[in-house]
PDB file of C-alpha atoms in Angstrom:
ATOM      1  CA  UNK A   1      -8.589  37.279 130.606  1.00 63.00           C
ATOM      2  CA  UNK A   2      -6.576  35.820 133.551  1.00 81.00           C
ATOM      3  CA  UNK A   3      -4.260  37.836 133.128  1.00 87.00           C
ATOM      4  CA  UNK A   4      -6.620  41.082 132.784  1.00 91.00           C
ATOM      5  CA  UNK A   5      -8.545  40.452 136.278  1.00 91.00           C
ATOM      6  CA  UNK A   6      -4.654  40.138 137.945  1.00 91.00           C
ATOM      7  CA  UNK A   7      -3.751  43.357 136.587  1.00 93.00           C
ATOM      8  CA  UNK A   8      -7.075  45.083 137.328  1.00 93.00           C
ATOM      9  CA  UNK A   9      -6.747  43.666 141.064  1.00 92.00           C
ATOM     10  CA  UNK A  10      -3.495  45.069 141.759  1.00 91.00           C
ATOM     11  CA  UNK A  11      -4.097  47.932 140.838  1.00 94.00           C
ATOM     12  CA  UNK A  12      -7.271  48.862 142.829  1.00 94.00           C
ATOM     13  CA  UNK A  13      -5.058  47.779 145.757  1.00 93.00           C
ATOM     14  CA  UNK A  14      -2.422  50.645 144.368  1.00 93.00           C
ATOM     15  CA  UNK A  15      -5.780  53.259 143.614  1.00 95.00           C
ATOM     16  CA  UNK A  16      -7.586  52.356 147.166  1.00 94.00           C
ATOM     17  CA  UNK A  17      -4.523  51.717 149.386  1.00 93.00           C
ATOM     18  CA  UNK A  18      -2.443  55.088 147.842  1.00 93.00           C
ATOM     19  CA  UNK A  19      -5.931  56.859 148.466  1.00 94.00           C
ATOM     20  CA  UNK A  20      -6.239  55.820 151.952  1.00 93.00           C
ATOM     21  CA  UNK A  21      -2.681  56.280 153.139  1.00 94.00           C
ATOM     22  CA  UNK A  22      -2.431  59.871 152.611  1.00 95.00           C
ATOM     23  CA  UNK A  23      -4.049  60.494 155.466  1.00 94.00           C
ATOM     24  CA  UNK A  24      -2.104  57.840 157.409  1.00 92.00           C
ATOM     25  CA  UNK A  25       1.114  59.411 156.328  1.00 93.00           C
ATOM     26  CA  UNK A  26      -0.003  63.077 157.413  1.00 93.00           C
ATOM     27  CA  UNK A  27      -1.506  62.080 160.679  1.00 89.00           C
ATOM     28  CA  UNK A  28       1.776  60.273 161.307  1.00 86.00           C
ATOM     29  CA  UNK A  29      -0.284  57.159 161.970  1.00 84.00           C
ATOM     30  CA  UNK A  30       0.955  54.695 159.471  1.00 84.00           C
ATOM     31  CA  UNK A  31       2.520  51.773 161.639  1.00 84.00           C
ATOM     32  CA  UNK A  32      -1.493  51.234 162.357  1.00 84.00           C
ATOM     33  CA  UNK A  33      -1.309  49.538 158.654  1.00 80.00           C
ATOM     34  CA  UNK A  34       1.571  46.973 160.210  1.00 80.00           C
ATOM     35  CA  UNK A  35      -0.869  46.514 163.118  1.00 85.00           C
ATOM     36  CA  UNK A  36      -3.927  45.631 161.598  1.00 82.00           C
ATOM     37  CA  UNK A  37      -2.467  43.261 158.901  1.00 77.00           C
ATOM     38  CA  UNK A  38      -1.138  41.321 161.579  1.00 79.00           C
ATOM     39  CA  UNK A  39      -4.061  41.390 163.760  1.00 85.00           C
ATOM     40  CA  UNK A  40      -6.472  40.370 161.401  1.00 78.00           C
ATOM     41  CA  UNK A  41      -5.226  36.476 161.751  1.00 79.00           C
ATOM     42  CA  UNK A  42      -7.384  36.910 165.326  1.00 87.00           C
ATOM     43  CA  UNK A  43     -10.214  37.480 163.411  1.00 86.00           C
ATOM     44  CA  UNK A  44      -9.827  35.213 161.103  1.00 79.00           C
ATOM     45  CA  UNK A  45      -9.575  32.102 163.706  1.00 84.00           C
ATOM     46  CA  UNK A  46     -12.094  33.893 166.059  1.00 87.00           C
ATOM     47  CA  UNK A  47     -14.718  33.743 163.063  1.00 84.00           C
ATOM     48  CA  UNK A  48     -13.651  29.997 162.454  1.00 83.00           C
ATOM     49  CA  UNK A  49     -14.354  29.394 166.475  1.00 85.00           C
ATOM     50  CA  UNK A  50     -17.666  30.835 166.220  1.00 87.00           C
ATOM     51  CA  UNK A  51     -19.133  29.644 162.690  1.00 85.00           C
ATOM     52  CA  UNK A  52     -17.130  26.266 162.435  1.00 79.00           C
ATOM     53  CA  UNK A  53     -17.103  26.738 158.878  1.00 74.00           C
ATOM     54  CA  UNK A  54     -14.395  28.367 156.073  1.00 65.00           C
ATOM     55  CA  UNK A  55     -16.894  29.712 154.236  1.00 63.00           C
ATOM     56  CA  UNK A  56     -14.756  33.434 152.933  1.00 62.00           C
ATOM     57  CA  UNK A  57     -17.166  35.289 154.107  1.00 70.00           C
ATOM     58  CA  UNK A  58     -16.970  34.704 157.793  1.00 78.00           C
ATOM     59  CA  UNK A  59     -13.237  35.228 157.907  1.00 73.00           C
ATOM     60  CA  UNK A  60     -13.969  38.693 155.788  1.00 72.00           C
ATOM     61  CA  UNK A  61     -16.253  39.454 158.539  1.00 79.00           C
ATOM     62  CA  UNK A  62     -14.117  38.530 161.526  1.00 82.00           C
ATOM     63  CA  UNK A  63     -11.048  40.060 159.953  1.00 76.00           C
ATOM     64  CA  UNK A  64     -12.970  43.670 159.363  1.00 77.00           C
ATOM     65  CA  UNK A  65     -13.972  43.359 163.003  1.00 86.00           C
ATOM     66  CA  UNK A  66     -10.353  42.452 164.257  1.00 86.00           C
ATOM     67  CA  UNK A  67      -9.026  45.184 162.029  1.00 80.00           C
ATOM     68  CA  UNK A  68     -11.646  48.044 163.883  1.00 83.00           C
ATOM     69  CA  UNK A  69     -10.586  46.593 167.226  1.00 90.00           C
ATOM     70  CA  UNK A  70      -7.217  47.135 167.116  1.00 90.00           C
ATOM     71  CA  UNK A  71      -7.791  50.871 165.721  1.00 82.00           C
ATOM     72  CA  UNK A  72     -10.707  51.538 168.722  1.00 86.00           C
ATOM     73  CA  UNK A  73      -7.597  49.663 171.344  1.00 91.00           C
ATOM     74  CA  UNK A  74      -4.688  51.920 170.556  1.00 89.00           C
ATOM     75  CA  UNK A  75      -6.692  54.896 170.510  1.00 82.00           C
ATOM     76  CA  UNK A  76      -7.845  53.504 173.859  1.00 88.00           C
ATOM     77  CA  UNK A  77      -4.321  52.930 175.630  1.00 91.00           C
ATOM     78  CA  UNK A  78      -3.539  56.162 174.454  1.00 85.00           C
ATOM     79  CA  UNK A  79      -6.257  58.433 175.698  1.00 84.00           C
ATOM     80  CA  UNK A  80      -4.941  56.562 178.989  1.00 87.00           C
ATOM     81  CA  UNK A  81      -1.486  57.952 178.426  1.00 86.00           C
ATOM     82  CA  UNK A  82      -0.093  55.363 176.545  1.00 87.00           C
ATOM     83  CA  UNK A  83       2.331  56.963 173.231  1.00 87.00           C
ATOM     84  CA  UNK A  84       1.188  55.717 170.408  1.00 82.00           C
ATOM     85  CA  UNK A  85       4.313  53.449 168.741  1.00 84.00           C
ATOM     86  CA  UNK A  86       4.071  51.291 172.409  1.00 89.00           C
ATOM     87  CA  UNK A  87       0.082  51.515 172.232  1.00 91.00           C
ATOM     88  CA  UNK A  88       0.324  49.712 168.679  1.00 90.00           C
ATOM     89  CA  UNK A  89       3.115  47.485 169.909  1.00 89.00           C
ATOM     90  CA  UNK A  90       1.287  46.309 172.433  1.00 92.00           C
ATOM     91  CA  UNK A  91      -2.075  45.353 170.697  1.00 93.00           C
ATOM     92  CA  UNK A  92      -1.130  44.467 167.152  1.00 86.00           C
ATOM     93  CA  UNK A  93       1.396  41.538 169.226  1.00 90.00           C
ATOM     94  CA  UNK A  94      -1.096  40.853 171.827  1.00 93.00           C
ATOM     95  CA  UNK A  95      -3.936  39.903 169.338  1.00 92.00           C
ATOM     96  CA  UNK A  96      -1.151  38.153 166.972  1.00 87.00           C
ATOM     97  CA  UNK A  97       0.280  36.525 169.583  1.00 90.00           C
ATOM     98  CA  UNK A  98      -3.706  35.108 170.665  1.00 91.00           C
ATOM     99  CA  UNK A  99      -4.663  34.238 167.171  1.00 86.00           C
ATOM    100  CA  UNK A 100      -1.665  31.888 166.546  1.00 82.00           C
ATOM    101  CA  UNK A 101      -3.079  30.382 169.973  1.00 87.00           C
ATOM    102  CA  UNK A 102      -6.350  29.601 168.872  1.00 85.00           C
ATOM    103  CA  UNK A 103      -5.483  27.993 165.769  1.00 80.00           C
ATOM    104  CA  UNK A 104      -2.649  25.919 168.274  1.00 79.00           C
ATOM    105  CA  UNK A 105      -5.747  25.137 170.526  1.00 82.00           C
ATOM    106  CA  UNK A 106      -8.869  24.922 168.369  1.00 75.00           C
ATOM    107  CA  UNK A 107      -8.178  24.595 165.206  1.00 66.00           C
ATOM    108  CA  UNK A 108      -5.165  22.140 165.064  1.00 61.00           C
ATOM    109  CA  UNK A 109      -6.619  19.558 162.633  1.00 61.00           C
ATOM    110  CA  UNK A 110      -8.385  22.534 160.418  1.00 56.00           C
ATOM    111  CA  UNK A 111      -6.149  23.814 157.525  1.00 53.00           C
ATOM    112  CA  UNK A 112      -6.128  27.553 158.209  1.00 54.00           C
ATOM    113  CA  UNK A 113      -4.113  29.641 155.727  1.00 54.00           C
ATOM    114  CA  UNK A 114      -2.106  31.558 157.828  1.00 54.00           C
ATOM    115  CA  UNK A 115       0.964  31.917 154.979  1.00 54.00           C
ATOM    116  CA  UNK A 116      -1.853  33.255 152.216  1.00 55.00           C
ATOM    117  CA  UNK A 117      -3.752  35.160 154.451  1.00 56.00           C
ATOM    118  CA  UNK A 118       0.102  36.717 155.479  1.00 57.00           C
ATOM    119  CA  UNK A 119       1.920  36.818 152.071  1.00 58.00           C
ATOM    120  CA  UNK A 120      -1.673  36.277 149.690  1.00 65.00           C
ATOM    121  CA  UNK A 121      -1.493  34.937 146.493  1.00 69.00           C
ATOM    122  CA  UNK A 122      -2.906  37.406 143.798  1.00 81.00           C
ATOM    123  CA  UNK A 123      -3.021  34.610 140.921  1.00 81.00           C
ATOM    124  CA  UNK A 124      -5.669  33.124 142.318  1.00 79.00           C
ATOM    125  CA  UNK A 125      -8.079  36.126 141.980  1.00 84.00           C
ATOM    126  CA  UNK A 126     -10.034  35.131 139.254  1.00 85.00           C
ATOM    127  CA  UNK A 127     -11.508  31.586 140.237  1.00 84.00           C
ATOM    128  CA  UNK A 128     -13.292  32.930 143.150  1.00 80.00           C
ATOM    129  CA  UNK A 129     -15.871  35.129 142.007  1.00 87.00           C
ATOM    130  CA  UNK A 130     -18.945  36.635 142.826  1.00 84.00           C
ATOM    131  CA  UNK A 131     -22.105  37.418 140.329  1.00 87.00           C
ATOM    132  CA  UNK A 132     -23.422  40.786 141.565  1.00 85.00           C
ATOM    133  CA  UNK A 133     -26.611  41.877 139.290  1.00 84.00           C
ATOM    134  CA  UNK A 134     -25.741  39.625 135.970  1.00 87.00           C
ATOM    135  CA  UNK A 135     -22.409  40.513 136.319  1.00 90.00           C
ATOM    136  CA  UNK A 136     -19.540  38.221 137.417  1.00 91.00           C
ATOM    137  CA  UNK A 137     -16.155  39.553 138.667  1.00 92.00           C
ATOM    138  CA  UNK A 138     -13.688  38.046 141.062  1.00 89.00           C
ATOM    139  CA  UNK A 139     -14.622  38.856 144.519  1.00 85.00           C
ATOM    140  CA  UNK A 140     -11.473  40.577 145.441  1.00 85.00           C
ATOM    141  CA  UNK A 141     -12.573  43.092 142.194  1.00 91.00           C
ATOM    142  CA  UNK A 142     -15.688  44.043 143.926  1.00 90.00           C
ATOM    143  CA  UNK A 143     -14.510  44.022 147.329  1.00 87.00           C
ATOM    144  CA  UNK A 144     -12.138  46.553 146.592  1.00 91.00           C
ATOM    145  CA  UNK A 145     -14.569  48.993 144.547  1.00 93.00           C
ATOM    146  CA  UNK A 146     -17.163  48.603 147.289  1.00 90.00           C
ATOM    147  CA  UNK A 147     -14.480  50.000 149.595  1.00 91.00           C
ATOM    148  CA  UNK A 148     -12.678  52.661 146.983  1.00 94.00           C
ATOM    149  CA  UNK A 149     -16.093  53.763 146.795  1.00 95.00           C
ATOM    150  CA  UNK A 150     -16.534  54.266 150.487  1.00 93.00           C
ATOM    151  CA  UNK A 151     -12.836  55.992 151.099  1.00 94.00           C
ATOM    152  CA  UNK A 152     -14.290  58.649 147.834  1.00 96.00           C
ATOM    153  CA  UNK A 153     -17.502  58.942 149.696  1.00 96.00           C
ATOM    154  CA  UNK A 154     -15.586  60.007 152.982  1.00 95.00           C
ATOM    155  CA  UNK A 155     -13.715  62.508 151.316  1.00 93.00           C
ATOM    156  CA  UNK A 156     -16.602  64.083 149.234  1.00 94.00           C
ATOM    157  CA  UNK A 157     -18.249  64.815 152.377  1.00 94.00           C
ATOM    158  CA  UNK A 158     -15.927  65.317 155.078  1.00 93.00           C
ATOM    159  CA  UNK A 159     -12.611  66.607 153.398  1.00 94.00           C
ATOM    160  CA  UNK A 160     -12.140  69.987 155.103  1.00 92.00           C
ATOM    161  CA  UNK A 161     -13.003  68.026 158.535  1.00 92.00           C
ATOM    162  CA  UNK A 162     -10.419  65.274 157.844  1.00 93.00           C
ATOM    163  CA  UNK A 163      -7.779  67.980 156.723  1.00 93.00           C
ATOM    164  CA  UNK A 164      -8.579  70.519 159.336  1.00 92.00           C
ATOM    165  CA  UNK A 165      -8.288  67.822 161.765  1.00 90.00           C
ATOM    166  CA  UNK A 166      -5.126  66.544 160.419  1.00 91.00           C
ATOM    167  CA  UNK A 167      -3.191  69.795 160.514  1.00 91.00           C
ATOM    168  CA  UNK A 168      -4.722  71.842 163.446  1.00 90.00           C
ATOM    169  CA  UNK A 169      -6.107  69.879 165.556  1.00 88.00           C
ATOM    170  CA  UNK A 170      -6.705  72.406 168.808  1.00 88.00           C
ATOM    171  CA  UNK A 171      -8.401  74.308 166.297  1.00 90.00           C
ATOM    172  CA  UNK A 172     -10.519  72.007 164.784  1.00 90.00           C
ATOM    173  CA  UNK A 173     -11.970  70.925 168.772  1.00 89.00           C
ATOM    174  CA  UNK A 174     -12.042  74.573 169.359  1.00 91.00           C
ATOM    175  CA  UNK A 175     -14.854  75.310 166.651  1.00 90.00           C
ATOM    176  CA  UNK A 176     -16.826  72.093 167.704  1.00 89.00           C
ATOM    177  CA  UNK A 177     -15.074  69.615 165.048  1.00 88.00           C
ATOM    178  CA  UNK A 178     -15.949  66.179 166.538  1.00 89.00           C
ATOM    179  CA  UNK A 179     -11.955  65.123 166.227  1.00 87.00           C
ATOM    180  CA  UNK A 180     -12.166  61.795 168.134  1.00 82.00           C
ATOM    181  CA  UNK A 181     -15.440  60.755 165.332  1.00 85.00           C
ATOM    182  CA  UNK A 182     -13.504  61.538 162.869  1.00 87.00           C
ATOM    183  CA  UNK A 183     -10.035  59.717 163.877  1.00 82.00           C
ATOM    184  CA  UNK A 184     -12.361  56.590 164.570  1.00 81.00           C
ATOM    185  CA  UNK A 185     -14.032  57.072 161.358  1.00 85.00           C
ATOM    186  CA  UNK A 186     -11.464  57.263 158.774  1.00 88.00           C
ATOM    187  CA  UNK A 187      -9.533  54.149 160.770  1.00 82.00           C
ATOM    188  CA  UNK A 188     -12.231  51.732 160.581  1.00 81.00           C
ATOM    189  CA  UNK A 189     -11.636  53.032 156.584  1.00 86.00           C
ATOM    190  CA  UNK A 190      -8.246  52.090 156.845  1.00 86.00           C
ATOM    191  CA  UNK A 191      -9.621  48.866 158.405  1.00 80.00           C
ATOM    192  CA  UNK A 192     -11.745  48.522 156.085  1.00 82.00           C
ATOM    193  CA  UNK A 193      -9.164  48.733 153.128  1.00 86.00           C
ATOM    194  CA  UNK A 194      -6.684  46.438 154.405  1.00 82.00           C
ATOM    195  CA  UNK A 195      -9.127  43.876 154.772  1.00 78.00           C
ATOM    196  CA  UNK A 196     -10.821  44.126 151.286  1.00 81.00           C
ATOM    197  CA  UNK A 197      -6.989  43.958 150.081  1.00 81.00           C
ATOM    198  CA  UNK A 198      -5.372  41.452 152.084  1.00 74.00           C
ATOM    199  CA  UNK A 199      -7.408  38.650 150.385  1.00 66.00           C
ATOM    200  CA  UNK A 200      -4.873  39.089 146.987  1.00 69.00           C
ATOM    201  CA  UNK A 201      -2.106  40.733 147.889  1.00 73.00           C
ATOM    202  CA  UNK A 202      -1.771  39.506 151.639  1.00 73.00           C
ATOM    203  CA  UNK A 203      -2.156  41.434 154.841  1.00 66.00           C
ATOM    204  CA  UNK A 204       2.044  42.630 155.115  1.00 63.00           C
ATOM    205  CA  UNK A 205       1.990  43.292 151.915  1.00 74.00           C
ATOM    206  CA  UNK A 206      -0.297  45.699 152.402  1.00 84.00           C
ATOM    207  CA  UNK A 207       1.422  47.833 154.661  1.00 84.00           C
ATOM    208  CA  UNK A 208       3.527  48.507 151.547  1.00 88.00           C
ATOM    209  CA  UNK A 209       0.900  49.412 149.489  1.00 90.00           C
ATOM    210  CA  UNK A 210      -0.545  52.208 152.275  1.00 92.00           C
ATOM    211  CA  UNK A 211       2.160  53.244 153.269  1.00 93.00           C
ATOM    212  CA  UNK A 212       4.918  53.595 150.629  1.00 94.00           C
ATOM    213  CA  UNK A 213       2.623  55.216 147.769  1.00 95.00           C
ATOM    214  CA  UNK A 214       2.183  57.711 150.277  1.00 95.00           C
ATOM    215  CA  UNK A 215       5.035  58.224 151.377  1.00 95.00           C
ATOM    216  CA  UNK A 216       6.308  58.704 148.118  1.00 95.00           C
ATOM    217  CA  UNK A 217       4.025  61.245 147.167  1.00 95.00           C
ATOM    218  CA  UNK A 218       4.782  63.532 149.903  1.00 94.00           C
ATOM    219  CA  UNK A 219       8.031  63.866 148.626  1.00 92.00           C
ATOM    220  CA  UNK A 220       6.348  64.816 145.290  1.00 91.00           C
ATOM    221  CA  UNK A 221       3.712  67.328 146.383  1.00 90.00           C
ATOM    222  CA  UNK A 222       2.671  69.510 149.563  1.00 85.00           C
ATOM    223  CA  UNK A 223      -0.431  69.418 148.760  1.00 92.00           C
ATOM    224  CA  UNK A 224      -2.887  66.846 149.840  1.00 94.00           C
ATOM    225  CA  UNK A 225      -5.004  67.213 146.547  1.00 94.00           C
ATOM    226  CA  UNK A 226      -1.516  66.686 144.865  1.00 95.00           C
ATOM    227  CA  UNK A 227      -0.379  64.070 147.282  1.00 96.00           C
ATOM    228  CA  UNK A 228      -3.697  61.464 146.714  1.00 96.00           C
ATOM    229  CA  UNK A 229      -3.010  62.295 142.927  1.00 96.00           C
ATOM    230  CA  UNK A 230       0.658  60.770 143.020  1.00 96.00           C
ATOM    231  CA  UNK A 231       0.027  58.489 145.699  1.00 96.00           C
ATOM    232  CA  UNK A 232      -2.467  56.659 143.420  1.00 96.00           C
ATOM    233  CA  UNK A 233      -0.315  56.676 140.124  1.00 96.00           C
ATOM    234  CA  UNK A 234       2.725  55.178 142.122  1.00 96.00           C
ATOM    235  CA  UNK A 235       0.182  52.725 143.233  1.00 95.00           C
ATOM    236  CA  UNK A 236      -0.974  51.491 139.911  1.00 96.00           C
ATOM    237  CA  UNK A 237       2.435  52.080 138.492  1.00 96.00           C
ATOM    238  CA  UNK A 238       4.029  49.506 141.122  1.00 95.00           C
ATOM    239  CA  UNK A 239       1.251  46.989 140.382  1.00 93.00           C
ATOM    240  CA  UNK A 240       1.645  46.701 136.901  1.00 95.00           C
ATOM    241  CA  UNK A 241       5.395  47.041 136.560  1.00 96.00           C
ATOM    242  CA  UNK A 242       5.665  44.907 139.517  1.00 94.00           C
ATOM    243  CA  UNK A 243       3.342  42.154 137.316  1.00 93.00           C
ATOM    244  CA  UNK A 244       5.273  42.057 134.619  1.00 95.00           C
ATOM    245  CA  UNK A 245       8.360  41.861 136.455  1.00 95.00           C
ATOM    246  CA  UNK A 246       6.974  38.486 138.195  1.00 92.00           C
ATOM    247  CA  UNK A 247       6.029  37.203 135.195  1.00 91.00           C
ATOM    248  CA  UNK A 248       9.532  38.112 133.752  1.00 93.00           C
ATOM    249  CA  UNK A 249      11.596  36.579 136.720  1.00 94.00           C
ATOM    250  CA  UNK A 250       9.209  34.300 137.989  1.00 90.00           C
ATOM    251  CA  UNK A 251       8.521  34.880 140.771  1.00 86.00           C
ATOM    252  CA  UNK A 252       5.506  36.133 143.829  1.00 83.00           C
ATOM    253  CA  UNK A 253       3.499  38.731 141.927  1.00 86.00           C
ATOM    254  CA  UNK A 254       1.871  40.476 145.312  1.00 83.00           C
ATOM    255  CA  UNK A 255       6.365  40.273 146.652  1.00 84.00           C
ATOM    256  CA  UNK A 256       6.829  42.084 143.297  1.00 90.00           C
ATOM    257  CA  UNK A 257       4.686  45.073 143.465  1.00 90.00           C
ATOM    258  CA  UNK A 258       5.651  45.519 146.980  1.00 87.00           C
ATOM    259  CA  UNK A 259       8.943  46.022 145.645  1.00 91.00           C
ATOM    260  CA  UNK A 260       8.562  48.023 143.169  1.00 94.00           C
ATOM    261  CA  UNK A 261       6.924  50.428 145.709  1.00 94.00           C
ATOM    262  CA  UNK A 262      10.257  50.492 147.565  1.00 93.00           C
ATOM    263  CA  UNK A 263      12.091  50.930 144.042  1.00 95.00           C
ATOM    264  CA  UNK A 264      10.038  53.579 143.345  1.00 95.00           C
ATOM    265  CA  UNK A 265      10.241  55.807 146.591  1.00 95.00           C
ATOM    266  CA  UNK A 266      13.834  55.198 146.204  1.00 94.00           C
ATOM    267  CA  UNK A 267      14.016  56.866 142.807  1.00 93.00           C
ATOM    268  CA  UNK A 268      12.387  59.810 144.263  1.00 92.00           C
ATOM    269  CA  UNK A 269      13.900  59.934 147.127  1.00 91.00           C
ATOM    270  CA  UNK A 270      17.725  59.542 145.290  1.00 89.00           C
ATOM    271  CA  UNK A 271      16.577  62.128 142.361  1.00 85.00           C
ATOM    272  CA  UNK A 272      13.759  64.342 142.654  1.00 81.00           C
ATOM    273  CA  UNK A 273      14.849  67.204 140.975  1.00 71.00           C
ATOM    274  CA  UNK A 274      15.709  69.812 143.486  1.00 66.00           C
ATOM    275  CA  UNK A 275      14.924  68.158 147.025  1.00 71.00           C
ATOM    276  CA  UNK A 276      16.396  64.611 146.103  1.00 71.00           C
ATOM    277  CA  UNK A 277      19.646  63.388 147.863  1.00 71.00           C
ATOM    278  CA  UNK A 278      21.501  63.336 145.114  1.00 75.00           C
ATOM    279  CA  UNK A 279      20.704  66.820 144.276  1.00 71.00           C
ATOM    280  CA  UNK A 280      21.343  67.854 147.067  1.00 71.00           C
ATOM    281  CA  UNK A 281      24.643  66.494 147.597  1.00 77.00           C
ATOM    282  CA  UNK A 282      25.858  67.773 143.930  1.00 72.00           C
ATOM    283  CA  UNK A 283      25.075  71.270 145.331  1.00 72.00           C
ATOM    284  CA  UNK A 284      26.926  70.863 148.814  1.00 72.00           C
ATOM    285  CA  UNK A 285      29.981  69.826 146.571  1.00 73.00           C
ATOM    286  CA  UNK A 286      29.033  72.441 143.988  1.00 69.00           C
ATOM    287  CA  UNK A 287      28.802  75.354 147.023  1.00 68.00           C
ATOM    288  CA  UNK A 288      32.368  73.743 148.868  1.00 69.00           C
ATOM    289  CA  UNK A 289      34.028  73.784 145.498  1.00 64.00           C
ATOM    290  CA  UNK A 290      33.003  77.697 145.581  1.00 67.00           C
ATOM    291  CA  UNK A 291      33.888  78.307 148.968  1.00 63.00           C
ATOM    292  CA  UNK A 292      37.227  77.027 148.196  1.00 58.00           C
ATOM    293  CA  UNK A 293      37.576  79.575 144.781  1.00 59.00           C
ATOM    294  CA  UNK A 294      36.726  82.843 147.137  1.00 59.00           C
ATOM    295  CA  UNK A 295      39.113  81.492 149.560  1.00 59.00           C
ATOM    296  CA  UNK A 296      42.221  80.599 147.327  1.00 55.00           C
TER     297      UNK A 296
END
């Protein structure tokens, strides 16, 4: 049953992360993922500071928080003319750099789990649970379909204004379109997400999981409907391969899947029939080997 609730977990990461980084990829936005897994540490110590007390809760609370600050601060330094890649350099190391301070100066003699809330440790999923209405599921399992449900909720109701947004901007401001809402909106989403997903699979390991799904599937399909389609296969098919795998090799399950990710964009990238590298390298030799026929 172990076993079961491990598999289950990683892959809502892969459905809720590969839903959520679509966006990130098409708004070219998707080093805010490395940002906010490293900045949620500040909110993690900040909440111990305040509440004295380890209770998971807490931390979830002050890492959400930490993880809606540093979206609302780059967007900040940049409306002040700021670009963006030195906006998110500059807040996701400032708040790093002042939550490994805290825990130097105020919580020295409390064990803080920096390494699980960094790397995370999916095996342990299933002994902390929560009993929600009769039923009992591991708290990572219902954090993540509170949160899937909120990213489908989003896009039910504001789809055309995320996507006009997205690709026209001007246009969408223009016709009213309340742009800067909506940018703040979906990133306390992506907030949100890597929060609820940190907890098993650690907060760098979920950069991978937003952003190479993604990534992935816009090299499969130009269209969004088609890109959150792929983007959340690859995400459940790097989970559960990438379980097996650690089970295999023996080895860090979270580590695995993150790899698998990267094997899997790879294999698309190398072979995609058509637009992959290797295709297109065969037909560069194919079209000099002509060349060279008309000549001679």
């Amino acid at each position: 049953m172990n076993e079961l609730w491990v598999i289950l977990t990683g892959s809502l990461v892969g459905i809720t992360c590969g839903l959520t980084g679509v966006f990130l990829i098409l708004r070219k936005t998707a080093m805010i993922a490395d940002a906010i897994s490293h900045t949620v540490l500040f909110g993690i110590v900040v909440a111990f500071m305040i509440t004295q007390s380890l209770n998971g809760f807490w931390m979830l609370v002050g890492a959400a928080i930490a993880g809606i600050l540093t979206t609302y601060l780059v967007q900040v330094l940049q409306t002040g003319g700021l670009q963006e890649d030195a906006a998110i350099g500059v807040v996701f190391t400032t708040l790093f750099a002042l939550g490994i301070l805290f825990i130097t100066l105020f919580a020295g003699n409390v064990h803080l789990d920096v390494e699980h809330v960094l790397m995370g440790e999916i095996t342990f999923v299933p002994w902390d649970t929560w009993n929600v209405f009769g039923l009992t599921m591991p708290k990572a399992v219902w954090m993540l379909l509170i949160v899937f449900s909120l990213n489908v909720l989003y896009l039910v109701f504001f789809y055309k204004e995320i996507k006009l947004s997205t690709f026209d901007p001007v246009f969408a401001l223009s016709i009213g379109l309340p742009i800067v809402a909506m940018h703040y909106s979906y990133m306390t989403l992506v907030s949100l997400t890597t929060v609820a997903a940190f907890d098993s699979v650690g907060a760098v390991l979920v950069v991978a999981m937003l952003i190479g799904p993604a990534a992935t599937a816009y090299l499969m399909s130009k269209s969004v409907p088609g890109m959150i389609a792929w983007s959340m296969t690859i995400g459940v098919t790097a989970a559960i391969t990438g379980y097996y795998l650690a089970k295999l090799w023996n080895t860090s399950i979270a580590g695995m899947m993150a790899a698998m990710i990267g094997v899997l964009f790879m294999l698309v990238f190398l072979l995609k029939p058509h637009d992959g590298l290797t295709w297109k390298m065969f037909k560069r030799m194919k079209l000099k080997d002509t060349n060279v026929h008309a000549e001679s």
